[in-house]
Each structure stands twice: as C-alpha cells, then as structure tokens.
PDB file of C-alpha atoms in Angstrom:
ATOM      1  CA  GLU U   1     -16.553   5.874   1.263  1.00  0.00           C
ATOM      2  CA  ALA U   2     -12.897   6.731   1.852  1.00  0.00           C
ATOM      3  CA  ASP U   3     -12.010   8.246   5.211  1.00  0.00           C
ATOM      4  CA  ILE U   4      -8.629   9.410   4.009  1.00  0.00           C
ATOM      5  CA  TYR U   5      -8.504  12.123   1.406  1.00  0.00           C
ATOM      6  CA  GLN U   6      -5.739  13.250  -0.891  1.00  0.00           C
ATOM      7  CA  THR U   7      -5.726  16.401  -2.975  1.00  0.00           C
ATOM      8  CA  PRO U   8      -5.146  17.120  -5.715  1.00  0.00           C
ATOM      9  CA  ARG U   9      -5.797  13.837  -7.553  1.00  0.00           C
ATOM     10  CA  TYR U  10      -3.732  14.949 -10.524  1.00  0.00           C
ATOM     11  CA  LEU U  11      -1.134  17.707 -10.761  1.00  0.00           C
ATOM     12  CA  VAL U  12       0.990  18.832 -13.696  1.00  0.00           C
ATOM     13  CA  ILE U  13       3.520  21.453 -12.726  1.00  0.00           C
ATOM     14  CA  GLY U  14       6.669  23.065 -14.081  1.00  0.00           C
ATOM     15  CA  THR U  15      10.203  22.399 -12.897  1.00  0.00           C
ATOM     16  CA  GLY U  16      11.296  24.499  -9.947  1.00  0.00           C
ATOM     17  CA  LYS U  17       7.819  25.088  -8.515  1.00  0.00           C
ATOM     18  CA  LYS U  18       7.015  24.483  -4.866  1.00  0.00           C
ATOM     19  CA  ILE U  19       4.160  22.054  -4.312  1.00  0.00           C
ATOM     20  CA  THR U  20       2.260  20.650  -1.355  1.00  0.00           C
ATOM     21  CA  LEU U  21       0.324  17.402  -1.537  1.00  0.00           C
ATOM     22  CA  GLU U  22      -2.480  17.264   0.991  1.00  0.00           C
ATOM     23  CA  CYS U  23      -3.557  14.243   3.030  1.00  0.00           C
ATOM     24  CA  SER U  24      -6.310  14.272   5.647  1.00  0.00           C
ATOM     25  CA  GLN U  25      -8.011  11.481   7.568  1.00  0.00           C
ATOM     26  CA  THR U  26     -11.127  11.580   9.715  1.00  0.00           C
ATOM     27  CA  MET U  27     -10.532   8.340  11.629  1.00  0.00           C
ATOM     28  CA  GLY U  28      -8.382   9.765  14.416  1.00  0.00           C
ATOM     29  CA  HIS U  29      -5.479   7.513  13.428  1.00  0.00           C
ATOM     30  CA  ASP U  30      -2.153   8.244  15.102  1.00  0.00           C
ATOM     31  CA  LYS U  31       0.045   6.746  12.399  1.00  0.00           C
ATOM     32  CA  MET U  32       0.292   8.176   8.895  1.00  0.00           C
ATOM     33  CA  TYR U  33       2.505   7.231   5.961  1.00  0.00           C
ATOM     34  CA  TRP U  34       3.553   8.576   2.569  1.00  0.00           C
ATOM     35  CA  TYR U  35       4.445   6.115  -0.169  1.00  0.00           C
ATOM     36  CA  GLN U  36       5.788   6.700  -3.659  1.00  0.00           C
ATOM     37  CA  GLN U  37       4.688   4.305  -6.399  1.00  0.00           C
ATOM     38  CA  ASP U  38       5.875   4.331 -10.003  1.00  0.00           C
ATOM     39  CA  PRO U  39       3.806   2.463 -12.641  1.00  0.00           C
ATOM     40  CA  GLY U  40       4.197  -1.284 -12.247  1.00  0.00           C
ATOM     41  CA  MET U  41       6.564  -0.816  -9.346  1.00  0.00           C
ATOM     42  CA  GLU U  42       6.412  -1.507  -5.650  1.00  0.00           C
ATOM     43  CA  LEU U  43       5.429   0.904  -2.921  1.00  0.00           C
ATOM     44  CA  HIS U  44       8.332   2.835  -1.437  1.00  0.00           C
ATOM     45  CA  LEU U  45       7.928   4.387   2.015  1.00  0.00           C
ATOM     46  CA  ILE U  46       9.243   7.965   1.969  1.00  0.00           C
ATOM     47  CA  HIS U  47       7.906   9.467   5.249  1.00  0.00           C
ATOM     48  CA  TYR U  48       5.915   8.423   8.282  1.00  0.00           C
ATOM     49  CA  SER U  49       4.535   9.903  11.466  1.00  0.00           C
ATOM     50  CA  TYR U  50       3.452   8.264  14.709  1.00  0.00           C
ATOM     51  CA  GLY U  51       1.658  11.318  16.041  1.00  0.00           C
ATOM     52  CA  VAL U  52       1.603  15.087  16.289  1.00  0.00           C
ATOM     53  CA  ASN U  53       5.056  16.670  15.940  1.00  0.00           C
ATOM     54  CA  SER U  54       6.571  13.272  15.087  1.00  0.00           C
ATOM     55  CA  THR U  55       7.972  12.682  11.577  1.00  0.00           C
ATOM     56  CA  GLU U  56      10.566  10.253  10.235  1.00  0.00           C
ATOM     57  CA  LYS U  57      12.148   9.529   6.879  1.00  0.00           C
ATOM     58  CA  GLY U  58      11.279   6.207   5.283  1.00  0.00           C
ATOM     59  CA  ASP U  59      13.277   3.617   3.410  1.00  0.00           C
ATOM     60  CA  LEU U  60      13.467   5.556   0.151  1.00  0.00           C
ATOM     61  CA  SER U  61      15.479   8.764   0.137  1.00  0.00           C
ATOM     62  CA  SER U  62      13.283  11.686  -0.842  1.00  0.00           C
ATOM     63  CA  GLU U  63      13.808  15.416  -1.294  1.00  0.00           C
ATOM     64  CA  SER U  64      10.336  16.045   0.077  1.00  0.00           C
ATOM     65  CA  THR U  65       9.470  17.139   3.614  1.00  0.00           C
ATOM     66  CA  VAL U  66       6.424  16.519   5.780  1.00  0.00           C
ATOM     67  CA  SER U  67       4.795  18.040   8.839  1.00  0.00           C
ATOM     68  CA  ARG U  68       2.287  16.794  11.404  1.00  0.00           C
ATOM     69  CA  ILE U  69       0.823  19.699  13.305  1.00  0.00           C
ATOM     70  CA  ARG U  70      -2.620  18.136  13.629  1.00  0.00           C
ATOM     71  CA  THR U  71      -3.533  14.465  14.001  1.00  0.00           C
ATOM     72  CA  GLU U  72      -5.736  14.459  10.931  1.00  0.00           C
ATOM     73  CA  HIS U  73      -3.406  16.291   8.555  1.00  0.00           C
ATOM     74  CA  PHE U  74      -0.094  15.089   7.034  1.00  0.00           C
ATOM     75  CA  PRO U  75       0.973  17.260   4.084  1.00  0.00           C
ATOM     76  CA  LEU U  76       3.999  16.543   1.887  1.00  0.00           C
ATOM     77  CA  THR U  77       5.993  19.416   0.375  1.00  0.00           C
ATOM     78  CA  LEU U  78       8.476  19.586  -2.480  1.00  0.00           C
ATOM     79  CA  GLU U  79      10.365  22.898  -2.368  1.00  0.00           C
ATOM     80  CA  SER U  80      11.557  22.698  -5.973  1.00  0.00           C
ATOM     81  CA  ALA U  81       9.897  20.115  -8.192  1.00  0.00           C
ATOM     82  CA  ARG U  82      11.974  18.214 -10.775  1.00  0.00           C
ATOM     83  CA  PRO U  83      10.984  15.744 -13.522  1.00  0.00           C
ATOM     84  CA  SER U  84      12.487  12.944 -11.375  1.00  0.00           C
ATOM     85  CA  HIS U  85       9.698  13.633  -8.852  1.00  0.00           C
ATOM     86  CA  THR U  86       7.075  12.499 -11.364  1.00  0.00           C
ATOM     87  CA  SER U  87       5.258   9.624  -9.662  1.00  0.00           C
ATOM     88  CA  GLN U  88       2.135   8.603  -7.795  1.00  0.00           C
ATOM     89  CA  TYR U  89       2.120   9.583  -4.117  1.00  0.00           C
ATOM     90  CA  LEU U  90      -0.063   7.548  -1.742  1.00  0.00           C
ATOM     91  CA  CYS U  91      -1.003   8.492   1.809  1.00  0.00           C
ATOM     92  CA  ALA U  92      -2.037   5.857   4.359  1.00  0.00           C
ATOM     93  CA  SER U  93      -2.991   5.678   8.021  1.00  0.00           C
ATOM     94  CA  CYS U  94      -3.660   3.221  10.835  1.00  0.00           C
ATOM     95  CA  PRO U  95      -4.383   3.347  14.581  1.00  0.00           C
ATOM     96  CA  ARG U  96      -1.530   3.221  17.072  1.00  0.00           C
ATOM     97  CA  ASP U  97      -0.037  -0.288  17.444  1.00  0.00           C
ATOM     98  CA  ARG U  98      -2.375  -1.638  14.755  1.00  0.00           C
ATOM     99  CA  ASP U  99      -0.153  -1.809  11.650  1.00  0.00           C
ATOM    100  CA  SER U 100      -0.869  -5.543  11.674  1.00  0.00           C
ATOM    101  CA  ASN U 101      -4.525  -4.867  10.863  1.00  0.00           C
ATOM    102  CA  GLY U 102      -3.562  -3.115   7.643  1.00  0.00           C
ATOM    103  CA  TYR U 103      -3.506   0.449   6.431  1.00  0.00           C
ATOM    104  CA  THR U 104      -6.243   2.598   4.936  1.00  0.00           C
ATOM    105  CA  PHE U 105      -4.954   4.274   1.772  1.00  0.00           C
ATOM    106  CA  GLY U 106      -6.064   7.414   0.008  1.00  0.00           C
ATOM    107  CA  SER U 107      -6.705   7.448  -3.738  1.00  0.00           C
ATOM    108  CA  GLY U 108      -3.326   9.021  -4.417  1.00  0.00           C
ATOM    109  CA  THR U 109      -1.953  12.092  -6.157  1.00  0.00           C
ATOM    110  CA  ARG U 110      -0.463  11.565  -9.583  1.00  0.00           C
ATOM    111  CA  LEU U 111       2.254  14.180 -10.008  1.00  0.00           C
ATOM    112  CA  THR U 112       3.823  15.087 -13.328  1.00  0.00           C
ATOM    113  CA  VAL U 113       6.683  17.586 -13.395  1.00  0.00           C
ATOM    114  CA  VAL U 114       7.434  18.999 -16.821  1.00  0.00           C
TER     115      VAL U 114
ATOM    116  CA  GLN Y   1      17.460 -10.153  -1.422  1.00  0.00           C
ATOM    117  CA  LYS Y   2      14.063  -8.594  -0.708  1.00  0.00           C
ATOM    118  CA  GLU Y   3      12.216  -9.676   2.423  1.00  0.00           C
ATOM    119  CA  VAL Y   4       9.061 -10.260   0.379  1.00  0.00           C
ATOM    120  CA  GLU Y   5       9.073 -11.615  -3.173  1.00  0.00           C
ATOM    121  CA  GLN Y   6       6.060 -11.435  -5.456  1.00  0.00           C
ATOM    122  CA  ASP Y   7       5.860 -12.259  -9.159  1.00  0.00           C
ATOM    123  CA  PRO Y   8       4.896  -8.983 -10.872  1.00  0.00           C
ATOM    124  CA  GLY Y   9       3.126 -10.759 -13.736  1.00  0.00           C
ATOM    125  CA  PRO Y  10       1.254  -9.657 -15.737  1.00  0.00           C
ATOM    126  CA  LEU Y  11      -1.136 -12.572 -15.364  1.00  0.00           C
ATOM    127  CA  SER Y  12      -4.064 -12.995 -17.771  1.00  0.00           C
ATOM    128  CA  VAL Y  13      -6.754 -15.625 -17.246  1.00  0.00           C
ATOM    129  CA  PRO Y  14     -10.204 -16.245 -18.774  1.00  0.00           C
ATOM    130  CA  GLU Y  15     -13.334 -15.294 -16.873  1.00  0.00           C
ATOM    131  CA  GLY Y  16     -14.475 -18.028 -14.508  1.00  0.00           C
ATOM    132  CA  ALA Y  17     -10.994 -19.445 -13.923  1.00  0.00           C
ATOM    133  CA  ILE Y  18      -9.445 -19.987 -10.511  1.00  0.00           C
ATOM    134  CA  VAL Y  19      -6.602 -17.534  -9.906  1.00  0.00           C
ATOM    135  CA  SER Y  20      -3.673 -18.201  -7.598  1.00  0.00           C
ATOM    136  CA  LEU Y  21      -1.478 -15.314  -6.461  1.00  0.00           C
ATOM    137  CA  ASN Y  22       1.545 -15.933  -4.278  1.00  0.00           C
ATOM    138  CA  CYS Y  23       4.230 -14.302  -2.145  1.00  0.00           C
ATOM    139  CA  THR Y  24       7.287 -15.758  -0.465  1.00  0.00           C
ATOM    140  CA  TYR Y  25       9.117 -14.164   2.408  1.00  0.00           C
ATOM    141  CA  SER Y  26      12.365 -14.621   4.272  1.00  0.00           C
ATOM    142  CA  ASN Y  27      11.639 -13.144   7.727  1.00  0.00           C
ATOM    143  CA  SER Y  28      10.388 -16.004   9.922  1.00  0.00           C
ATOM    144  CA  ALA Y  29       9.095 -13.458  12.445  1.00  0.00           C
ATOM    145  CA  PHE Y  30       6.277 -12.335  10.127  1.00  0.00           C
ATOM    146  CA  GLN Y  31       2.928 -13.429  11.541  1.00  0.00           C
ATOM    147  CA  TYR Y  32       0.416 -10.889  10.205  1.00  0.00           C
ATOM    148  CA  PHE Y  33      -0.427 -11.187   6.506  1.00  0.00           C
ATOM    149  CA  MET Y  34      -2.567  -9.035   4.263  1.00  0.00           C
ATOM    150  CA  TRP Y  35      -3.681  -8.861   0.652  1.00  0.00           C
ATOM    151  CA  TYR Y  36      -4.501  -5.554  -0.984  1.00  0.00           C
ATOM    152  CA  ARG Y  37      -6.261  -4.918  -4.282  1.00  0.00           C
ATOM    153  CA  GLN Y  38      -5.353  -1.825  -6.274  1.00  0.00           C
ATOM    154  CA  TYR Y  39      -7.363  -0.690  -9.263  1.00  0.00           C
ATOM    155  CA  SER Y  40      -5.726   1.509 -11.863  1.00  0.00           C
ATOM    156  CA  ARG Y  41      -5.256   5.102 -10.652  1.00  0.00           C
ATOM    157  CA  LYS Y  42      -6.566   4.239  -7.182  1.00  0.00           C
ATOM    158  CA  GLY Y  43      -4.997   3.544  -3.799  1.00  0.00           C
ATOM    159  CA  PRO Y  44      -4.699  -0.027  -2.472  1.00  0.00           C
ATOM    160  CA  GLU Y  45      -7.701  -1.353  -0.536  1.00  0.00           C
ATOM    161  CA  LEU Y  46      -7.454  -4.087   2.087  1.00  0.00           C
ATOM    162  CA  LEU Y  47      -8.935  -7.313   0.744  1.00  0.00           C
ATOM    163  CA  MET Y  48      -7.966 -10.035   3.212  1.00  0.00           C
ATOM    164  CA  TYR Y  49      -6.203 -10.214   6.563  1.00  0.00           C
ATOM    165  CA  THR Y  50      -4.870 -13.326   8.293  1.00  0.00           C
ATOM    166  CA  TYR Y  51      -2.869 -14.026  11.400  1.00  0.00           C
ATOM    167  CA  SER Y  52      -0.327 -16.854  11.583  1.00  0.00           C
ATOM    168  CA  SER Y  53      -0.878 -20.042   9.560  1.00  0.00           C
ATOM    169  CA  GLY Y  54      -4.080 -21.386   8.073  1.00  0.00           C
ATOM    170  CA  ASN Y  55      -6.827 -20.445   5.669  1.00  0.00           C
ATOM    171  CA  LYS Y  56      -9.381 -17.659   5.628  1.00  0.00           C
ATOM    172  CA  GLU Y  57     -12.296 -17.473   3.234  1.00  0.00           C
ATOM    173  CA  ASP Y  58     -14.397 -14.469   2.235  1.00  0.00           C
ATOM    174  CA  GLY Y  59     -16.809 -15.079  -0.622  1.00  0.00           C
ATOM    175  CA  ARG Y  60     -14.819 -15.946  -3.741  1.00  0.00           C
ATOM    176  CA  PHE Y  61     -11.508 -15.125  -2.036  1.00  0.00           C
ATOM    177  CA  THR Y  62      -9.375 -17.481   0.078  1.00  0.00           C
ATOM    178  CA  ALA Y  63      -6.133 -16.468   1.763  1.00  0.00           C
ATOM    179  CA  GLN Y  64      -3.710 -19.194   2.753  1.00  0.00           C
ATOM    180  CA  VAL Y  65      -0.599 -18.947   4.929  1.00  0.00           C
ATOM    181  CA  ASP Y  66       2.075 -21.647   5.203  1.00  0.00           C
ATOM    182  CA  LYS Y  67       4.593 -20.358   7.725  1.00  0.00           C
ATOM    183  CA  SER Y  68       6.732 -23.500   7.516  1.00  0.00           C
ATOM    184  CA  SER Y  69       7.374 -22.756   3.828  1.00  0.00           C
ATOM    185  CA  LYS Y  70       7.233 -18.950   4.261  1.00  0.00           C
ATOM    186  CA  TYR Y  71       4.626 -18.843   1.519  1.00  0.00           C
ATOM    187  CA  ILE Y  72       1.266 -17.096   1.288  1.00  0.00           C
ATOM    188  CA  SER Y  73      -1.394 -17.374  -1.376  1.00  0.00           C
ATOM    189  CA  LEU Y  74      -4.586 -15.677  -2.469  1.00  0.00           C
ATOM    190  CA  PHE Y  75      -7.086 -17.729  -4.447  1.00  0.00           C
ATOM    191  CA  ILE Y  76      -9.892 -16.160  -6.448  1.00  0.00           C
ATOM    192  CA  ARG Y  77     -12.680 -18.498  -7.514  1.00  0.00           C
ATOM    193  CA  ASP Y  78     -15.035 -17.830 -10.434  1.00  0.00           C
ATOM    194  CA  SER Y  79     -12.914 -14.853 -11.480  1.00  0.00           C
ATOM    195  CA  GLN Y  80     -14.723 -11.831 -12.931  1.00  0.00           C
ATOM    196  CA  PRO Y  81     -13.516  -8.979 -15.162  1.00  0.00           C
ATOM    197  CA  SER Y  82     -14.015  -6.699 -12.144  1.00  0.00           C
ATOM    198  CA  ASP Y  83     -11.215  -8.634 -10.414  1.00  0.00           C
ATOM    199  CA  SER Y  84      -8.751  -7.143 -12.901  1.00  0.00           C
ATOM    200  CA  ALA Y  85      -6.352  -5.153 -10.709  1.00  0.00           C
ATOM    201  CA  THR Y  86      -2.923  -5.276  -9.104  1.00  0.00           C
ATOM    202  CA  TYR Y  87      -2.769  -7.447  -5.989  1.00  0.00           C
ATOM    203  CA  LEU Y  88      -0.190  -6.667  -3.314  1.00  0.00           C
ATOM    204  CA  CYS Y  89       0.756  -8.813  -0.368  1.00  0.00           C
ATOM    205  CA  ALA Y  90       1.880  -7.182   2.881  1.00  0.00           C
ATOM    206  CA  MET Y  91       3.089  -8.512   6.211  1.00  0.00           C
ATOM    207  CA  SER Y  92       4.510  -7.593   9.588  1.00  0.00           C
ATOM    208  CA  ALA Y  93       6.013  -9.318  12.599  1.00  0.00           C
ATOM    209  CA  TYR Y  94       4.439  -7.264  15.369  1.00  0.00           C
ATOM    210  CA  GLY Y  95       1.292  -5.269  15.832  1.00  0.00           C
ATOM    211  CA  ASN Y  96       3.093  -1.961  15.844  1.00  0.00           C
ATOM    212  CA  GLU Y  97       5.636  -2.664  13.112  1.00  0.00           C
ATOM    213  CA  LYS Y  98       5.485  -1.012   9.691  1.00  0.00           C
ATOM    214  CA  LEU Y  99       4.177  -3.241   6.929  1.00  0.00           C
ATOM    215  CA  THR Y 100       6.504  -4.784   4.351  1.00  0.00           C
ATOM    216  CA  PHE Y 101       4.889  -4.904   0.905  1.00  0.00           C
ATOM    217  CA  GLY Y 102       5.435  -7.124  -2.108  1.00  0.00           C
ATOM    218  CA  THR Y 103       5.840  -5.555  -5.539  1.00  0.00           C
ATOM    219  CA  GLY Y 104       2.297  -6.487  -6.615  1.00  0.00           C
ATOM    220  CA  THR Y 105       0.967  -8.831  -9.339  1.00  0.00           C
ATOM    221  CA  ARG Y 106      -1.022  -7.298 -12.180  1.00  0.00           C
ATOM    222  CA  LEU Y 107      -4.018  -9.497 -12.981  1.00  0.00           C
ATOM    223  CA  THR Y 108      -6.320  -9.264 -16.018  1.00  0.00           C
ATOM    224  CA  ILE Y 109      -9.495 -11.346 -16.304  1.00  0.00           C
ATOM    225  CA  ILE Y 110     -10.464 -11.794 -19.948  1.00  0.00           C
ATOM    226  CA  PRO Y 111     -14.255 -11.853 -20.623  1.00  0.00           C
TER     227      PRO Y 111
END
C-alpha cells in the first residue's frame, strides 16, 4: 500500500489553465521531490524540498512552482499550462539524510495539455 | 557525458531466461546503489539496494556492484511475464545526497 499519494492520476486540460498537482505522504519524511518523466525517457528532477518552507529548483528548468507549508504536503502548480508541459509528473520522498536508502515514489500524474 | 549510463533497450527475452541489466557510472565517489522497477503508468518501486561492492540476493533477483570497473548489474533468474517493466538504476555518494538515476531499460518477458 503506497504511503505517498498523487492526485489526480490523469488530467487533460486546455492551454492557459492553472493547475495544481497534489502530492501527500504519511511517512513523516522531511525530503520530497518532483520529477518529470516523458515516455521512454529518464527522470528529470524539477523541484525538491528538505523541509517546511524549504524549496529548491532541480536540474531541469521548469515553469512550475512548488510550496511546502506542511511536512506531508508538496503541491506543484503550473500558472498557465502549455502543450509542452504534457508529461508524467512523479513525486517522491525520503527521510532526512537517507537518500542512500532510496526514495518512495507516488504513482504519478499523467498530464495532457491540449 | 552523463554520470550514469544505462542501455534503454528495449530488451525482449523468453520466459524462464536469465536477464542481465547493467549500468556504468563515472563518479568514483558513488557507494550506494539501487535498482527500481517501474510498471507502465506507475511510479518506480525500490527493488534492490546495495552498499559498496559485492553481491546481494533476494529471491530471483541478484544485484552486483563492481566499483573497480564502475559497473553495476541486476540479474533476474527464471524470468516471468510479470517481470516485464522498465528497470532504473540509481546511486549516490553520500547518505544525504540526491540520487542520480539512469535512463531505465525497458524489459519484456515473452511467454
């Protein structure tokens, strides 16, 4: 049973709309990550957080923003969706100083912008 | 050059075969190594975790690390159709360092 939840699982939305992808974890993990993954392609880190009120941009430039007001919640927002944002978005988490033990991933949100 | 290289495949093998999946890396500081399995339309799930060099076995799965060659492998014995998935390697140098992922190898086991 997954302890990290992403909603919605699938989203089809029109260009220019504002969207928020939700990610919540019940494990009390300090670290949370957002990855973007296109079909058959590698994971690209777009945002991460090491705790409440801490957010950083990842290796891949993204027009999205994130917030971390509560430990368990790490939403990702796109102010104005574009077709180039079509992708799968994966959220992950791990305890502080335990990246080496691996991440727990959510099931992902598959976003299609038309 | 990427820090972690992984053949994207696709790789198709008959049921019951032994599968070998591999990653090479360039950062000699890496000492924590992981293999993830990702089914279609799902998030990756941690399959195996090893520290430093050596072998680790879990059922039909064996993870192998050769730090001298900067090469890691995942072996799947008696492969089953349910093993059909994308397999990603991941690694880090320190306990608190973000993971570096390979591109993933797509594997299909043919009944």
